[in-house]
mmCIF file of C-alpha atoms and ligand atoms in Angstrom:
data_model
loop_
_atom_site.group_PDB
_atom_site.id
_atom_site.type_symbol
_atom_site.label_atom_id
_atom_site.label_comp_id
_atom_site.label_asym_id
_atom_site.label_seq_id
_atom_site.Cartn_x
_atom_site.Cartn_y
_atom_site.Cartn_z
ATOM 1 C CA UNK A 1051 0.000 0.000 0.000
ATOM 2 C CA UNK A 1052 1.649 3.286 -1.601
ATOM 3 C CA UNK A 1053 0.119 6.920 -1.179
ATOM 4 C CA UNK A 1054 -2.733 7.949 0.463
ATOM 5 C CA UNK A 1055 -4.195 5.875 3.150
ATOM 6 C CA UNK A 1056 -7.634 7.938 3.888
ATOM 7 C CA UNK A 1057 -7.735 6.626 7.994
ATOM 8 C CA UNK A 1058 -4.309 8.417 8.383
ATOM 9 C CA UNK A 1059 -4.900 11.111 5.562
ATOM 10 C CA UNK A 1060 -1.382 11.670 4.558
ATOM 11 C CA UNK A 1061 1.906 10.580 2.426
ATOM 12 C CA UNK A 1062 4.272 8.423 3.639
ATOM 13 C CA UNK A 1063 6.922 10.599 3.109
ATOM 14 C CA UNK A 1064 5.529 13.755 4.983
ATOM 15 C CA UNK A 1065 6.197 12.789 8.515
ATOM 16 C CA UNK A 1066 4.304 15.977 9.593
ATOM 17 C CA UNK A 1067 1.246 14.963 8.541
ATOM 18 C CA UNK A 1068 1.003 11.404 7.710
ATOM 19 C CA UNK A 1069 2.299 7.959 8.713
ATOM 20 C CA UNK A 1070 4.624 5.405 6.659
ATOM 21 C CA UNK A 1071 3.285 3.419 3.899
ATOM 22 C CA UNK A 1072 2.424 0.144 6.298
ATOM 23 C CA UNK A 1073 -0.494 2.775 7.399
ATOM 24 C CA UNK A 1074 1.178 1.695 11.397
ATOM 25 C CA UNK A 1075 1.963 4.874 13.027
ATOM 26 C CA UNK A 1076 5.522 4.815 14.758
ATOM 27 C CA UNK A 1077 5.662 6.816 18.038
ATOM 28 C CA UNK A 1078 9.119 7.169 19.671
ATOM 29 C CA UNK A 1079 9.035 8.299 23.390
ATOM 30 C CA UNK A 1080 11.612 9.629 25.585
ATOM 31 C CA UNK A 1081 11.052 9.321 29.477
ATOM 32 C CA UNK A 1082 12.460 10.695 32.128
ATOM 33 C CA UNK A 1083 13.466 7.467 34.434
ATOM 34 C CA UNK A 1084 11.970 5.354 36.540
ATOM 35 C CA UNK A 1085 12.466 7.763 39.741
ATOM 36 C CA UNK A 1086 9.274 7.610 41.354
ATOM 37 C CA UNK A 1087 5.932 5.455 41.453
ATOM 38 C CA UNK A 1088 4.352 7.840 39.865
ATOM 39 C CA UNK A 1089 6.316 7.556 36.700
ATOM 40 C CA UNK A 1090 6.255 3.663 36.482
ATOM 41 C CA UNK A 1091 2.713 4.090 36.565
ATOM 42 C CA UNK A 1092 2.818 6.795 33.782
ATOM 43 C CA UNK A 1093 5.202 4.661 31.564
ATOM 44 C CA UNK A 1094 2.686 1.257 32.157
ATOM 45 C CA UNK A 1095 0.120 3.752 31.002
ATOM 46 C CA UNK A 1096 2.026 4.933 27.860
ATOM 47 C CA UNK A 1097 2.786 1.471 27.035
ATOM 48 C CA UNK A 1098 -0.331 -0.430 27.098
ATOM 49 C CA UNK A 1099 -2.306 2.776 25.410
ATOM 50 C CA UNK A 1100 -0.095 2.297 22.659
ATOM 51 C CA UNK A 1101 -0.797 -1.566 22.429
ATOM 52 C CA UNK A 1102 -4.515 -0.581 22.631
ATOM 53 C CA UNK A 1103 -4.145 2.212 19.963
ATOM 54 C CA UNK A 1104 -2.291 -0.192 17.405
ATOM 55 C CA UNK A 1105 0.476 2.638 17.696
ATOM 56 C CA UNK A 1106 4.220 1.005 17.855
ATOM 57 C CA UNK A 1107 6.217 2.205 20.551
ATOM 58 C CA UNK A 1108 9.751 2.833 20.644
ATOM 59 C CA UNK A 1109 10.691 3.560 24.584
ATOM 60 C CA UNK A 1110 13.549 4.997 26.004
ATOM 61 C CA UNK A 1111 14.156 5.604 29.859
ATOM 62 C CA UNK A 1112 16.714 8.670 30.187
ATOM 63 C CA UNK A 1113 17.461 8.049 33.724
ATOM 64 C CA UNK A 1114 17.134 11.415 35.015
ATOM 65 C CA UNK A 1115 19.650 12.529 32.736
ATOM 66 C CA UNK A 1116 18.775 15.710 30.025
ATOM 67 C CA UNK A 1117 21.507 14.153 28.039
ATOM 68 C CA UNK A 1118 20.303 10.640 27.413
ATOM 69 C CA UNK A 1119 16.911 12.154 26.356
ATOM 70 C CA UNK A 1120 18.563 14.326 23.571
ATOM 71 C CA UNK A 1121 20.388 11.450 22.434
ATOM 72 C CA UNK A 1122 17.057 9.546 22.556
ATOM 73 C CA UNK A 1123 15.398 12.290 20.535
ATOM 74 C CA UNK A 1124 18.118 12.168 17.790
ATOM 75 C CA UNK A 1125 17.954 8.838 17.583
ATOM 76 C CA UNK A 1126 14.040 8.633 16.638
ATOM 77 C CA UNK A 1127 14.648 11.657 13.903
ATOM 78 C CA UNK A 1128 17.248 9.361 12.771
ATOM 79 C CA UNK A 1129 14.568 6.476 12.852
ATOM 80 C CA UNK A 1130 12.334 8.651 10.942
ATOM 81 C CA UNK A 1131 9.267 7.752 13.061
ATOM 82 C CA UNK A 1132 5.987 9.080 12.605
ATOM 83 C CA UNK A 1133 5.440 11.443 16.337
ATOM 84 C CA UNK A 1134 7.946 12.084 19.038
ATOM 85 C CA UNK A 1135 6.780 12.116 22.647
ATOM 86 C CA UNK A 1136 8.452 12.748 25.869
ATOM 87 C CA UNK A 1137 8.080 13.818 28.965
ATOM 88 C CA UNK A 1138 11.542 16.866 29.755
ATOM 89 C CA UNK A 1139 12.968 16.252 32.582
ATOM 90 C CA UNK A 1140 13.608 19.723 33.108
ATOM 91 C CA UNK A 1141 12.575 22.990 31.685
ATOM 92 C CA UNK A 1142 15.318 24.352 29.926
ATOM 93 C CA UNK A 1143 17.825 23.694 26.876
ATOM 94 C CA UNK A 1144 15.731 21.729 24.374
ATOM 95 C CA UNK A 1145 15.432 24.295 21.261
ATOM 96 C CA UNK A 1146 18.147 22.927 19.653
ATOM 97 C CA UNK A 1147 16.687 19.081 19.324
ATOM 98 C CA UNK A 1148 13.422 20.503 18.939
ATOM 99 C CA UNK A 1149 14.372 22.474 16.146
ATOM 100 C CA UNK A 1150 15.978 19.552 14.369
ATOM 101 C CA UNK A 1151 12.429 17.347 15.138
ATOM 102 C CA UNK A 1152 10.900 20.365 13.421
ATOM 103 C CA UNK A 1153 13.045 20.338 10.345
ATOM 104 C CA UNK A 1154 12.975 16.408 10.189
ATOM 105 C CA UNK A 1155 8.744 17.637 9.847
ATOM 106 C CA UNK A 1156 8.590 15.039 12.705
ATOM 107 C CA UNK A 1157 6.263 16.272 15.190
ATOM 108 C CA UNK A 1158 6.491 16.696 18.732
ATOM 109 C CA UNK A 1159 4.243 16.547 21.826
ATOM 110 C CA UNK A 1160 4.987 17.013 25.555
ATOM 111 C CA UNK A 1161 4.070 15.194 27.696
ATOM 112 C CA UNK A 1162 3.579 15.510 31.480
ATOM 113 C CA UNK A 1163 6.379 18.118 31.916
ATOM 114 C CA UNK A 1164 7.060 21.423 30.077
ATOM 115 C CA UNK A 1165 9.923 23.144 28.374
ATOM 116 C CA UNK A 1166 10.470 26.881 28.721
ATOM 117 C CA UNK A 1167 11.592 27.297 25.045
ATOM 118 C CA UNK A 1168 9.968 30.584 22.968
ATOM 119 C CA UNK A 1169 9.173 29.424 20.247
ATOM 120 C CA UNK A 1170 6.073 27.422 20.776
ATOM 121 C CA UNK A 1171 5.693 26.209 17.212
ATOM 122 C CA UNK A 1172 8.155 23.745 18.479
ATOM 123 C CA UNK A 1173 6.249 21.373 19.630
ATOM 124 C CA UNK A 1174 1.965 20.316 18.880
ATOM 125 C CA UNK A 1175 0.573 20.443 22.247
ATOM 126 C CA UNK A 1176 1.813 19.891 25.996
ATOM 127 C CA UNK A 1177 -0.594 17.520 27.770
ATOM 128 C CA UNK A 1178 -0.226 17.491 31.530
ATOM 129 C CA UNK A 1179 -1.191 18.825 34.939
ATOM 130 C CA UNK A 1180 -0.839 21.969 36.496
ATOM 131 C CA UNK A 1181 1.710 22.096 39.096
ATOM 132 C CA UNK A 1182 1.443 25.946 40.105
ATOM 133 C CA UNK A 1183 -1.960 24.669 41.283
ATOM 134 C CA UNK A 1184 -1.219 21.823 42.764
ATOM 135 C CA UNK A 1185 1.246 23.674 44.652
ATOM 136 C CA UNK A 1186 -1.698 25.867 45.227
ATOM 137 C CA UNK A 1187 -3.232 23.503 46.816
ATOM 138 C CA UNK A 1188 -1.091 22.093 49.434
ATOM 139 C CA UNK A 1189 -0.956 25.769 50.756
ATOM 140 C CA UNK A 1190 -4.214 26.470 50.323
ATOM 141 C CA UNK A 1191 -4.662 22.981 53.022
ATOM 142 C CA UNK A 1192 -2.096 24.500 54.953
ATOM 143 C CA UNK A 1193 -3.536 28.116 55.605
ATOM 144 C CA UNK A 1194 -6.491 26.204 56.589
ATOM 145 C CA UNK A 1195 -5.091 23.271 58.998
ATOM 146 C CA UNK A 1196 -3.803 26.428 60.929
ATOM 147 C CA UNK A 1197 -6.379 29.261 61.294
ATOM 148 C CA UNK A 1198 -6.934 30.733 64.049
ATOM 149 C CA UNK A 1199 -2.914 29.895 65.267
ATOM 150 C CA UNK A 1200 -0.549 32.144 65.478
ATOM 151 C CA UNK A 1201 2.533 30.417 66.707
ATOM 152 C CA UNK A 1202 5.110 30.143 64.055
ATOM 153 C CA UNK A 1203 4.782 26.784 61.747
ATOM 154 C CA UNK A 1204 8.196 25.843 60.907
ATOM 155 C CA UNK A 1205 7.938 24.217 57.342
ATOM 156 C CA UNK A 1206 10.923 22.059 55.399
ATOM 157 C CA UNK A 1207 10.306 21.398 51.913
ATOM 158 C CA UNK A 1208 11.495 18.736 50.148
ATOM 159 C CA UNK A 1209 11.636 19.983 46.167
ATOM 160 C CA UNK A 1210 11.827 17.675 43.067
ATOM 161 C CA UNK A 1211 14.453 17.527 40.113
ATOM 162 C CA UNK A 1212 16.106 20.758 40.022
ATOM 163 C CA UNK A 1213 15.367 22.621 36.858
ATOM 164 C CA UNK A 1214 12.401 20.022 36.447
ATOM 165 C CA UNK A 1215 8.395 22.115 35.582
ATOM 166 C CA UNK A 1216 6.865 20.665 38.800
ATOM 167 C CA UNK A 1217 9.846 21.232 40.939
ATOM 168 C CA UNK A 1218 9.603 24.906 40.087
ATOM 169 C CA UNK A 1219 5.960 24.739 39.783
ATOM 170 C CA UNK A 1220 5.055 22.854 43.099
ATOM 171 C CA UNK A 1221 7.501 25.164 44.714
ATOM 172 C CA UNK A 1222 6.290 28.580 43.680
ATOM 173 C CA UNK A 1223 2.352 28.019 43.534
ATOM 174 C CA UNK A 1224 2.845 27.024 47.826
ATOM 175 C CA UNK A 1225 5.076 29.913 48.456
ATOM 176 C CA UNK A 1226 2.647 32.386 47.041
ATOM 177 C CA UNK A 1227 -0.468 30.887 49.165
ATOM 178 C CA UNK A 1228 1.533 30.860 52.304
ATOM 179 C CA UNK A 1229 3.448 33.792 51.888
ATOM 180 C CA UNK A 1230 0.370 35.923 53.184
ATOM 181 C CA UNK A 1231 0.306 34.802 56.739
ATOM 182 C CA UNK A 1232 4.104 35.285 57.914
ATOM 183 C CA UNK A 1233 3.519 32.553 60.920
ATOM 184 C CA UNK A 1234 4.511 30.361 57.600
ATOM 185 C CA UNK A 1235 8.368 30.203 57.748
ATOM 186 C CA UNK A 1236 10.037 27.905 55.336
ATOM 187 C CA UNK A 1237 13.081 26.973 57.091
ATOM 188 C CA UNK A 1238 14.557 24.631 55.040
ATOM 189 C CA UNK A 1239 14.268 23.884 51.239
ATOM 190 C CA UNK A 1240 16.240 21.034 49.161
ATOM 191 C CA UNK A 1241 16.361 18.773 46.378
ATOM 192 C CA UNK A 1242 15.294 15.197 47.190
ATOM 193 C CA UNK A 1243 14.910 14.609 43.003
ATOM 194 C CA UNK A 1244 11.828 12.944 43.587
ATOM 195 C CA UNK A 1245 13.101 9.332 44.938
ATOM 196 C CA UNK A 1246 12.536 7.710 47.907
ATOM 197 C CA UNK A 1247 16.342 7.552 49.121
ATOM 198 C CA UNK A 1248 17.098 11.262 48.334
ATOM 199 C CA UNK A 1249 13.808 12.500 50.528
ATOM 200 C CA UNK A 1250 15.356 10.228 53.329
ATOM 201 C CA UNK A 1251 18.764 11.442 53.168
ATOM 202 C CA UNK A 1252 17.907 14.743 52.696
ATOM 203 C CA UNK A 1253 14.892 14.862 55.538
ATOM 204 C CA UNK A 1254 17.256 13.155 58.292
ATOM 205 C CA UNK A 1255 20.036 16.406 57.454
ATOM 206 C CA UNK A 1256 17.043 18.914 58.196
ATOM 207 C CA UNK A 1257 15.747 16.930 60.954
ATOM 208 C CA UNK A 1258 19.361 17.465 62.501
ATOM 209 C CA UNK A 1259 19.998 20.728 61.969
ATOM 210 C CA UNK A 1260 16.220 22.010 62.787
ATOM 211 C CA UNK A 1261 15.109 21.197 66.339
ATOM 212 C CA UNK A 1262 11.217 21.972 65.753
ATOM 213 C CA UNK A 1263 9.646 21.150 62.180
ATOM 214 C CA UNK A 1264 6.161 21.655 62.007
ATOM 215 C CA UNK A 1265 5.090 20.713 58.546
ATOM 216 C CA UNK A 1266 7.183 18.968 55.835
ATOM 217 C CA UNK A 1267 5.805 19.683 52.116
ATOM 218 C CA UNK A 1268 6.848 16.779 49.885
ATOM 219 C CA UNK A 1269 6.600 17.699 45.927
ATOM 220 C CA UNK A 1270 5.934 13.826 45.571
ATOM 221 C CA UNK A 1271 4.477 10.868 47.609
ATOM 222 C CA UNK A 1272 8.208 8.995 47.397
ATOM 223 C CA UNK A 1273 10.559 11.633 48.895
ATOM 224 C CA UNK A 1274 7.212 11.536 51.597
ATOM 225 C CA UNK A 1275 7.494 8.257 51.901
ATOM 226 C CA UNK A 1276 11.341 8.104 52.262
ATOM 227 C CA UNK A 1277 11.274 11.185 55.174
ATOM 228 C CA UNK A 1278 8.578 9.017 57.191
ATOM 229 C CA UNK A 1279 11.415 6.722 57.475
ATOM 230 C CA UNK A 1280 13.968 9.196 58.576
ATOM 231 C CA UNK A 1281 11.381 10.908 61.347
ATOM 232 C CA UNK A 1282 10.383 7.677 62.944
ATOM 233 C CA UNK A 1283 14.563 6.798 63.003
ATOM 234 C CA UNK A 1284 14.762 10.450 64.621
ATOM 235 C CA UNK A 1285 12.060 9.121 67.548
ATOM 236 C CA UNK A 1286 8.850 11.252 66.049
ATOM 237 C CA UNK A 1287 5.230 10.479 65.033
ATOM 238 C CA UNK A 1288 4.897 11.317 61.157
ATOM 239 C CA UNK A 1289 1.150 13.043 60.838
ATOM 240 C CA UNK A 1290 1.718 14.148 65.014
ATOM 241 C CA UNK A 1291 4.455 15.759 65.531
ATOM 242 C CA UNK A 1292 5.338 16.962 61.912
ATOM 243 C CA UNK A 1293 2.450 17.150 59.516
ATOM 244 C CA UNK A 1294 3.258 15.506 55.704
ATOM 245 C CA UNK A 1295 1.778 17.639 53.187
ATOM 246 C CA UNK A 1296 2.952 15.449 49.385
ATOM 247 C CA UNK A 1297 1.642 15.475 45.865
ATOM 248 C CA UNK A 1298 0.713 12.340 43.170
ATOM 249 C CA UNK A 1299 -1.426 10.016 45.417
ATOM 250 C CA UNK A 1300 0.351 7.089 44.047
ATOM 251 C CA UNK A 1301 -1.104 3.784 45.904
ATOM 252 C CA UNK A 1302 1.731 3.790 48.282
ATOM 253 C CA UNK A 1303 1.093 7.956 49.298
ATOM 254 C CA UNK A 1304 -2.569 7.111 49.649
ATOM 255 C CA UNK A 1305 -1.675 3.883 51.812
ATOM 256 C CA UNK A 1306 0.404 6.028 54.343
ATOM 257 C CA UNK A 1307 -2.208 9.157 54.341
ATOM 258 C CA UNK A 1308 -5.034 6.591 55.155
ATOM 259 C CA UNK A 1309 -2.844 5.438 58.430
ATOM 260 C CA UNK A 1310 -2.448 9.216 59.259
ATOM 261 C CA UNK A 1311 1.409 9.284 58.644
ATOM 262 C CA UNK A 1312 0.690 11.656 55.280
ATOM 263 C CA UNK A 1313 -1.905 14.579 56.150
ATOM 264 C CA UNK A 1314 -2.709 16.082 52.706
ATOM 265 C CA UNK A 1315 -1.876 14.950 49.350
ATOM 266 C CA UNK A 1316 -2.416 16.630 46.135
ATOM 267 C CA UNK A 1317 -2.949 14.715 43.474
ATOM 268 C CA UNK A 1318 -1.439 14.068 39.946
ATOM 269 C CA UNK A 1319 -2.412 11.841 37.739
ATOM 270 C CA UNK A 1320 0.063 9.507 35.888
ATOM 271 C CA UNK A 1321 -2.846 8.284 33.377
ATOM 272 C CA UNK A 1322 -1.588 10.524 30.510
ATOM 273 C CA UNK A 1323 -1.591 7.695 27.460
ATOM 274 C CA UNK A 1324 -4.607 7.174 26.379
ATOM 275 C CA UNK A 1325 -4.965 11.013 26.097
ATOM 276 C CA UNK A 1326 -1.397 10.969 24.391
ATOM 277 C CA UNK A 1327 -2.273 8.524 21.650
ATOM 278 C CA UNK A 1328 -5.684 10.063 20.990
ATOM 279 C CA UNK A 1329 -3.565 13.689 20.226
ATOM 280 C CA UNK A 1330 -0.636 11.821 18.198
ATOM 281 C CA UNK A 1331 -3.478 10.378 15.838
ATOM 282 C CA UNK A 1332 -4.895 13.803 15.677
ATOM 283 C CA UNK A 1333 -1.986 15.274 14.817
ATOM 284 C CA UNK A 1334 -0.788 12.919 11.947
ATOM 285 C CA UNK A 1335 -4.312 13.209 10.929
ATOM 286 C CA UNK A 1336 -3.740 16.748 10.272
ATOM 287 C CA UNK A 1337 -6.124 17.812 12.501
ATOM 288 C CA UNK A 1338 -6.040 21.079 14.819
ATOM 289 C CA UNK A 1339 -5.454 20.554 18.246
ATOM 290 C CA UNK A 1340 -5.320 22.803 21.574
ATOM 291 C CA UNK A 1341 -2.059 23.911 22.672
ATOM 292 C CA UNK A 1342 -2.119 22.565 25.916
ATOM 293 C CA UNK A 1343 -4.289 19.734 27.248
ATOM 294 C CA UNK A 1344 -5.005 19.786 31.115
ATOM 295 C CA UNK A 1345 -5.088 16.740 33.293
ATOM 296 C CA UNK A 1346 -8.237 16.418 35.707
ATOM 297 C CA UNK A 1347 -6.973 15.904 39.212
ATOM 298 C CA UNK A 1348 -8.517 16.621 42.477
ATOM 299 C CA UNK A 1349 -6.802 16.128 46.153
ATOM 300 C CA UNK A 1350 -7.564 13.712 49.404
ATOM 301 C CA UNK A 1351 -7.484 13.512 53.461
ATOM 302 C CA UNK A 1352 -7.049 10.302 55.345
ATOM 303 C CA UNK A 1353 -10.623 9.688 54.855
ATOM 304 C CA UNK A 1354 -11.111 9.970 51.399
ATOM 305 C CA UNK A 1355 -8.051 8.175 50.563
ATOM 306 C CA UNK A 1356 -9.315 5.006 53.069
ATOM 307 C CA UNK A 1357 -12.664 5.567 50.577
ATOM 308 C CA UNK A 1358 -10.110 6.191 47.204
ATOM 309 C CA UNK A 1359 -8.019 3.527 48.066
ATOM 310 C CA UNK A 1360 -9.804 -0.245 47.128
ATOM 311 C CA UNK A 1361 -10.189 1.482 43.373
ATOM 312 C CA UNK A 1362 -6.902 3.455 42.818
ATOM 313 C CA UNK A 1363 -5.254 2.292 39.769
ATOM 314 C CA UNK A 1364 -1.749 3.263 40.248
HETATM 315 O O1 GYE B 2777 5.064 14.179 40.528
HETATM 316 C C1 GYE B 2777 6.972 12.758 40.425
HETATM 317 C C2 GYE B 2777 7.723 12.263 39.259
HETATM 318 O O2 GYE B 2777 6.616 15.027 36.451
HETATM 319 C C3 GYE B 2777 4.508 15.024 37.500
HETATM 320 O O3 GYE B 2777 7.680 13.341 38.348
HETATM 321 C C4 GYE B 2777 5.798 14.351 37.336
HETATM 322 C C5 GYE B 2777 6.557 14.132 38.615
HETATM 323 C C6 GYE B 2777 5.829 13.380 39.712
HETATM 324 O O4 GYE B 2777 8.941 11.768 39.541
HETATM 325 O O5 GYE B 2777 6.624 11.722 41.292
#
């Protein structure tokens, strides 16, 4: 089969706006890593929408490093596939690679995470949540789990990824809720790059350097899950004596915030590929898409994650 193939509307040799002559479209996708339970949930969801959407998938985990995904990138222009997809692991220094996608007529969506580049003609679409709100919204449970208090809450924060969109996100969306009441002091803030081992390492330094921590915001469920650890080592009650406030809601976030040990989470869903395929097929099928495709996410207490928890998928 040469030429036009009317499901796919397009030539086999304009990549921008059609898919090879065996009519299969070829999606190569860069990921970040495998740092976090969110994103092994988001990569199982990637895969298997692509298995359900006929779409072959070429997968490539980057492991944290803004390096290996460039070099993943270049490799799928050299591939020639169909769509690119991936998810930057942090904002800046992609124009170059995008630009080549672009002149390759290879097109490109984000996914999950954002770039900071100008030139928005870049990439198709960005598809993923809002973190400024999310951040948002673990002050927003914050200012509220303290009204009427006027002693001094001494909050550590424990951010993502350096450089990454929800590290910087997360980070500034909370200190603009908080920052009008100044009883909200944030005493100490550092990288725990979203793992589980980093948020412990990093939690049991502030927890000796800071006699009296009040609140610790998490930007994800694992370096939460990984400072429980360190404060019950140091002798305290996670959820009693320093309040967890994290964001994702990941199975093993909502299993600790339904014990008590987590107070707040924020959620952020990982679901992003059966959303992702739908917009690659638009966008090979020429059609117009919206710049930027939210995710629907809401946020849960110990009570509604006891009520969440028998259906959570990831
Ligand atoms: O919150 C974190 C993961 O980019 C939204 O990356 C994602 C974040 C998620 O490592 O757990």
């Amino acid at each position: 089969m040469v030429g036009t193939l009317s499901a796919c509307g397009g030539e086999s040799d304009d990549a921008g706006s059609g898919t090879k002559d065996d009519g299969k479209i070829t999606m190569g996708f860069a990921q970040v890593g495998a740092e976090s339970g969110w994103r092994t949930a988001n990569t199982k969801s990637i895969q298997e929408a692509a298995t359900a959407a006929g779409i072959e998938l070429k997968f490539s985990d980057a492991q944290q490093k803004q390096e290996n995904q460039i070099k993943a990138i270049r490799s799928y222009i050299a591939q020639k596939v169909d769509i690119i997809a991936f998810s930057p692991v942090v904002e800046s220094g992609w124009d170059t690679v995008l630009k080549e996608a672009k002149d390759a007529k290879i097109p490109v969506i984000l996914t999950d995470r954002a770039v900071d580049s100008k030139d928005t003609t870049l990439y198709k679409t960005f598809i993923g949540s809002d973190f400024v709100l999310e951040g948002k919204k673990a002050g927003e449970w914050l200012v509220k789990e303290y009204t009427g208090k006027t002693d001094t809450v001494n909050i550590v924060e424990l951010q993502g990824t350096t450089g990454s969109a929800p590290a910087n996100d997360r980070k500034s969306g909370f200190a603009d809720v908080i920052k009008a009441d100044p009883k909200f002091k944030v005493i100490a803030s550092q990288t725990g790059d979203f793992t589980r081992a980093k948020g412990k390492e990093v939690m049991e330094a502030f927890l000796k350097a800071n006699p009296k921590i009040d609140v610790l915001y998490a930007h994800n469920d694992d370096m939460g899950l990984g400072a429980i650890e360190a404060i019950e080592a140091a002798g305290k009650k996670p959820g009693v004596d320093i309040k967890i406030i994290t964001v994702d809601a990941v199975k093993d976030g909502m299993t600790a915030l339904a014990a008590g040990k987590i107070s707040y989470i924020v959620e952020c869903s990982p679901l992003l590929g059966p959303q992702l395929m739908d917009l690659a097929k638009k966008v090979l099928k020429g059609e117009t898409i919206p710049q930027r495709v939210l995710t629907e996410e809401s946020a849960f207490t110990p009570e509604q994650a006891k009520a969440a928890l028998p259906d959570r998928k990831y």
